[in-house]
Amino acid sequence: MSGRKVTRQDLRDAAEKYKNWGKWGPDDEIGTLNYTSPEDIIAACQLVKKGKVISLALNFDHTGPQGAKSKYPALGRTNPIHTMLRTGTDAYAGVLDHRGIRAADDMVVMPLQCGTQWDGLGHVFYENHMWNGYDCREVTTAGAQKCGIEKAKSKMVGRGVFLDVARFKGVDALEDGYGITCDDLDRTAKSQGVIVRRGDYVVVRTGQMEAKLKAGSWDGYPGGDAPGFAFETLAWVQRTELAALASDTWGCEVRPNETEPGINQPWHWITIPIMGMTMGEIFYVRELAEDCAADNTYEFLFVAPALPITGAVGSPTNPLAIK
Amino acid sequence: MSGRKVTRQDLRDAAEKYKNWGKWGPDDEIGTLNYTSPEDIIAACQLVKKGKVISLALNFDHTGPQGAKSKYPALGRTNPIHTMLRTGTDAYAGVLDHRGIRAADDMVVMPLQCGTQWDGLGHVFYENHMWNGYDCREVTTAGAQKCGIEKAKSKMVGRGVFLDVARFKGVDALEDGYGITCDDLDRTAKSQGVIVRRGDYVVVRTGQMEAKLKAGSWDGYPGGDAPGFAFETLAWVQRTELAALASDTWGCEVRPNETEPGINQPWHWITIPIMGMTMGEIFYVRELAEDCAADNTYEFLFVAPALPITGAVGSPTNPLAIK
Amino acid sequence: MSGRKVTRQDLRDAAEKYKNWGKWGPDDEIGTLNYTSPEDIIAACQLVKKGKVISLALNFDHTGPQGAKSKYPALGRTNPIHTMLRTGTDAYAGVLDHRGIRAADDMVVMPLQCGTQWDGLGHVFYENHMWNGYDCREVTTAGAQKCGIEKAKSKMVGRGVFLDVARFKGVDALEDGYGITCDDLDRTAKSQGVIVRRGDYVVVRTGQMEAKLKAGSWDGYPGGDAPGFAFETLAWVQRTELAALASDTWGCEVRPNETEPGINQPWHWITIPIMGMTMGEIFYVRELAEDCAADNTYEFLFVAPALPITGAVGSPTNPLAIK
Amino acid sequence: MSGRKVTRQDLRDAAEKYKNWGKWGPDDEIGTLNYTSPEDIIAACQLVKKGKVISLALNFDHTGPQGAKSKYPALGRTNPIHTMLRTGTDAYAGVLDHRGIRAADDMVVMPLQCGTQWDGLGHVFYENHMWNGYDCREVTTAGAQKCGIEKAKSKMVGRGVFLDVARFKGVDALEDGYGITCDDLDRTAKSQGVIVRRGDYVVVRTGQMEAKLKAGSWDGYPGGDAPGFAFETLAWVQRTELAALASDTWGCEVRPNETEPGINQPWHWITIPIMGMTMGEIFYVRELAEDCAADNTYEFLFVAPALPITGAVGSPTNPLAIK
């Protein structure tokens, strides 16, 4: 497909080619998360040799990426607003003592996709359908009646595989607009001595987030141009039978998209509603990258539970790589 | 201490006796989470034999426990409010098509301790101090400058031990006001063939939550009377050197408290700011209880990452027991 | 219509009979608020003789009516959550001094129809249309592109007329299920010596709110049974050419509704989308009632600005009766 | 005082000189709002000659001034987040029909001082005190127990006087850093043929907001440099005995402040806690300015009710000038 734009017909063809609807029965709501078997989980636990836990989450706060500028329209996401319901200053001032306990309490207001997060299967629709063929009208202002993120509350556990494409390519960060190919992924894996298998949780590093952090500005990150998966990697996702795929960018796929006008995020059109693939975004992978480079081990136990907010189409997460 | 009320002098004595300040250096902000060693994590992973993942979280939604009645004053916590920023009905109506993608998005407003959650070390103060001797004024309306939950972002991984005290006692649920003793905990462990060790994550079942769920009403649960840890179990917490302790009740410790008037949640006064113990509350343990009873295995890999909201004094969590 | 249920055919007939679409041009977004002329405003100001201001708002806080029980399904509205961003206790603790000013700040999370409020013209649809024939798809998750409450930002000023129907009927409060008739309204007005005229803001007292406040419980109030306007009063609304109508109940119209199964709030179906009538709900009228009874003057200057939240379908308000 | 910096001693002197504590009794919580008498309200209503209503509110939405850059630290205020609880697209999709009514509903999350707003008397402290000598610890995370904005729910009605200082000075907008003097105010009033009297609501135009709107960017507005009241105008506020003072800037007083390091917003230190003056900020006055210039009438009925959010230290408002 290189050399030309993705068209609506390409999307229709891809939808036909990659459709997993019905694969796990007509009532399935978690898609490719089904690929991970109990045996895979047992095996993944055996990978833990150092007892080291690496968080792949950005802290959730007002320094997050939302609100930064990009050349695309904003999506109404804001950074988390954390407010206190009781404080230590209240305690110090003596105003809590009538309660018999000096305790602080707090609250958050946050878009569920404002930081390190999972895209649930209710997040993207293909025409009037969502994953497994459910009607898109199952996602109303009352939330997702089908494929809510809470359906995956005991998933997101398995073998993690880290593919440091930027490192493989010998750069600090891939360039905006660079479309990662199937070949890139295969050769990165090979160079790292790791093989992606069915049921894996694959985390891919472009280096873009680190570049933004280094620059001290998120401008261009949320919804902006980025390196990311080329449309052709749908084939790679299908072939590897991975459980979920995550990256360090805002939206996983390459931007500007490789599409004709009027089509935005074509890879999302297929991965989520057609393939049933849960996707991780805004993963912070710097420490993991350093650790994997140091011990030359790119596989680990991956545990990244979603917060089971009923009917949610996404969830913040604190993904843990346990090595 | 049985047979008499806990007094302020008892609290002062306990504060002296159980104080862990400085144990992990003057800059420590995570307390007993330090007990878990890399070796403990490696060993915990070895416990995974079935590849089964059990979530210990209630779903986060409007059916949660907040807002239910109790005879004590409310704390200003509400159930989560989940609202949509874009929907499948928008998609169906065609109003998203100018974006080039049909996608839903959402948001949550939630007190951080409204459901299954961790109490962070900024949550409770002893007089004017918090864990490790930090001044309580470190917790302002801007959040916790010390001991924010984000400091524990790569913790909450280790060996989980489940103590089903209700089952040991032969009841569906312990009675409100029943204070679980050190002896109860030791005998439950013994009967289950498990030994609590340094660095463990211990989850205790009273059965109270299941009783409320069965009754179809949370009345009496949030802040109400409950079975829970007796004040004397501070000694047990100290002796076992556990990493964190969680339960299926609103507040872990027995209510009504065993105290003189004016002292509320005395066990919290000591565990959090004095011992530096992170505490899990509102854990949903029914499925875990059934599984442990069935395979007679009360230890497992426990992974319950906090959401690293900067400066938060608590965090919702989706704790996973992996067996 | 008395003696029988309102049917879908009755609704269709009413929609035909009372339709004001186009009356103020094809681009109108404020409906009957147009009835109030500059002369009406000048005349209303002349009514002010005592210089007394009476607020018709309940305070907005956690003691509000939301969350109380009724026999109908809840609407997802909660009471306001007011949280502080900085406090006097912060000031006392000295933690604000680096700012050079000791100041408190705060925030609110609130459904726009949680307390004393206006229903805007984007609030209710008749089939696939809203006021003036606009497509209901103008109200998306991005808000109301047509008829947002901000379009009325310089309205809600005019002659107020208070109709104390409960007092006229000689009761503290009308009974739940009592449908106020055209005759009730006319006779109340006559007994009070007041005539409702084009462009007036009419506030009707049922006494229900005061009964709930006296009882110390809102149970049955939000969405519950209530006295209120009978379906037939559509004719009265049309005849009087009032600007807006408000009441002290949750939803203005009588409940249980006088309808066949499957039709909820039939009066709303017509008043808002068909007639273009802005509606006030949860107005606190006790002090106004006492004042009007005392000085026997039931007309006044009414000023109740909506908060111009762009795209909102309702707005909290602090309505003022100025006498 | 011109020509030198305001010092802490100047603040102490001003606090002594302008202190109104006790003036309206020891229990007063509304300060200078007391100046407006019933007779003043009656007279203000007589000013209405055209029946024209002009809103002085910016719309509350994501295009508001919060989040824009300035060279000063941010205050944690964000623009309003308006989300829908039900939509017309839901209606169109048929998912509301089981309710028997097609209705939209919505919600807002907003800092109370994010847009056109009143600073209540709980907003600023002088050392450990708030207005009327109340202890600053009356403002806790539970809100303001004293001087909450709800105490003013039947105020903010009176004679409005508009002082178009920018116009008087012959400029589109006063320059950032320009301190409006007593003489400026007196001469503007004189040139406009208006006299400020006890109990008036005075609105002052600097033109800064219009310059920002024209530039299409709020950068520099929230918390940034601005024209505004010089410290010396405390004398003018005292002399005129006005009820409340408002402006079109973020913070009314001139910025950079005329102070020694470590003192921020010195005029606020005195006006709010010492004088008990409620202050209006971020007022949109362009239309009012044009109207007053056109009819050469700078006085009107002013009605700007606060939303009575219990314990709030500020409130959004939709101020109306009625001419």
Coordinates of N, CA and C in Angstrom, one line a residue, chain D residues 56 58 162-167 171-174 203-218 221 227 247-250 282-291:
Chain D
L56 N -23.6 41.6 30.8 CA -22.2 41.9 31.0 C -21.4 40.6 31.2
L58 N -19.4 37.2 29.8 CA -18.9 36.4 28.7 C -19.6 35.1 28.8
F162 N -21.6 53.3 35.1 CA -20.5 52.8 34.2 C -19.5 53.9 34.0
L163 N -18.3 53.6 34.4 CA -17.2 54.6 34.1 C -16.3 54.1 33.0
D164 N -16.4 54.7 31.9 CA -15.6 54.3 30.8 C -14.3 55.1 30.7
V165 N -13.3 54.6 31.6 CA -12.1 55.3 31.7 C -11.3 55.3 30.4
A166 N -11.3 54.2 29.7 CA -10.6 54.1 28.5 C -11.1 55.2 27.5
R167 N -12.4 55.3 27.4 CA -13.0 56.3 26.5 C -12.6 57.7 26.9
V171 N -8.5 56.3 24.5 CA -7.8 55.2 24.0 C -8.7 54.0 23.9
D172 N -8.3 53.0 23.0 CA -9.1 51.8 22.9 C -9.0 51.0 24.2
A173 N -7.8 51.0 24.8 CA -7.6 50.3 26.0 C -6.5 50.9 26.8
L174 N -6.6 51.0 28.1 CA -5.5 51.5 28.9 C -4.4 50.5 28.8
V203 N -19.2 50.0 37.6 CA -18.5 49.1 36.6 C -17.5 50.0 35.8
V204 N -16.2 49.6 35.8 CA -15.2 50.4 35.2 C -14.6 49.7 34.0
R205 N -14.5 50.4 32.9 CA -13.9 49.9 31.7 C -12.5 50.3 31.4
T206 N -11.6 49.3 31.2 CA -10.2 49.6 30.9 C -10.0 49.3 29.4
G207 N -10.9 48.5 28.8 CA -10.7 48.2 27.4 C -9.8 46.9 27.2
Q208 N -9.2 46.5 28.3 CA -8.2 45.4 28.1 C -8.9 44.1 27.5
M209 N -10.1 43.7 28.1 CA -10.7 42.5 27.6 C -11.0 42.6 26.1
E210 N -11.5 43.8 25.6 CA -11.8 43.9 24.2 C -10.6 43.8 23.4
A211 N -9.5 44.3 23.9 CA -8.2 44.1 23.1 C -7.8 42.7 23.0
K212 N -8.0 41.9 24.0 CA -7.7 40.5 24.0 C -8.7 39.8 23.0
L213 N -9.9 40.1 23.1 CA -10.9 39.5 22.2 C -10.6 39.8 20.7
K214 N -10.2 41.0 20.5 CA -9.8 41.5 19.2 C -8.6 40.7 18.7
A215 N -7.6 40.5 19.6 CA -6.4 39.8 19.2 C -6.6 38.4 19.0
G216 N -7.7 37.9 19.5 CA -8.0 36.4 19.3 C -7.2 35.5 20.3
S217 N -6.6 36.1 21.3 CA -5.9 35.3 22.3 C -6.0 35.9 23.6
W218 N -6.2 35.1 24.6 CA -6.3 35.6 26.0 C -4.9 35.6 26.7
Y221 N -3.9 37.6 29.8 CA -5.0 38.1 30.6 C -5.2 37.5 32.0
P227 N -4.1 46.9 33.1 CA -4.5 48.2 33.7 C -5.4 47.9 34.8
S247 N -14.9 45.3 37.1 CA -14.1 45.8 35.9 C -14.0 44.7 34.8
D248 N -13.4 45.1 33.7 CA -13.3 44.1 32.6 C -12.0 43.4 32.6
T249 N -11.3 43.5 33.7 CA -10.0 42.8 33.7 C -10.1 41.5 34.6
W250 N -9.0 40.8 34.6 CA -9.0 39.5 35.4 C -9.1 39.8 36.9
I282 N -13.8 40.2 35.3 CA -14.0 39.6 33.9 C -15.4 40.0 33.4
F283 N -15.8 41.2 33.7 CA -17.1 41.7 33.1 C -16.9 42.1 31.7
Y284 N -17.8 41.7 30.8 CA -17.8 42.0 29.4 C -18.6 43.3 29.2
V285 N -17.9 44.4 28.8 CA -18.6 45.7 28.9 C -18.7 46.4 27.5
R286 N -18.3 45.6 26.5 CA -18.3 46.3 25.2 C -19.7 46.9 24.7
E287 N -20.7 46.0 24.9 CA -22.0 46.5 24.4 C -22.5 47.6 25.3
L288 N -22.3 47.5 26.6 CA -22.7 48.6 27.5 C -22.0 49.9 27.1
A289 N -20.7 49.8 26.8 CA -19.9 51.0 26.5 C -20.5 51.6 25.3
E290 N -20.8 50.8 24.3 CA -21.4 51.4 23.1 C -22.8 52.0 23.3
D291 N -23.5 51.4 24.1 CA -24.9 51.9 24.4 C -24.8 53.2 25.2

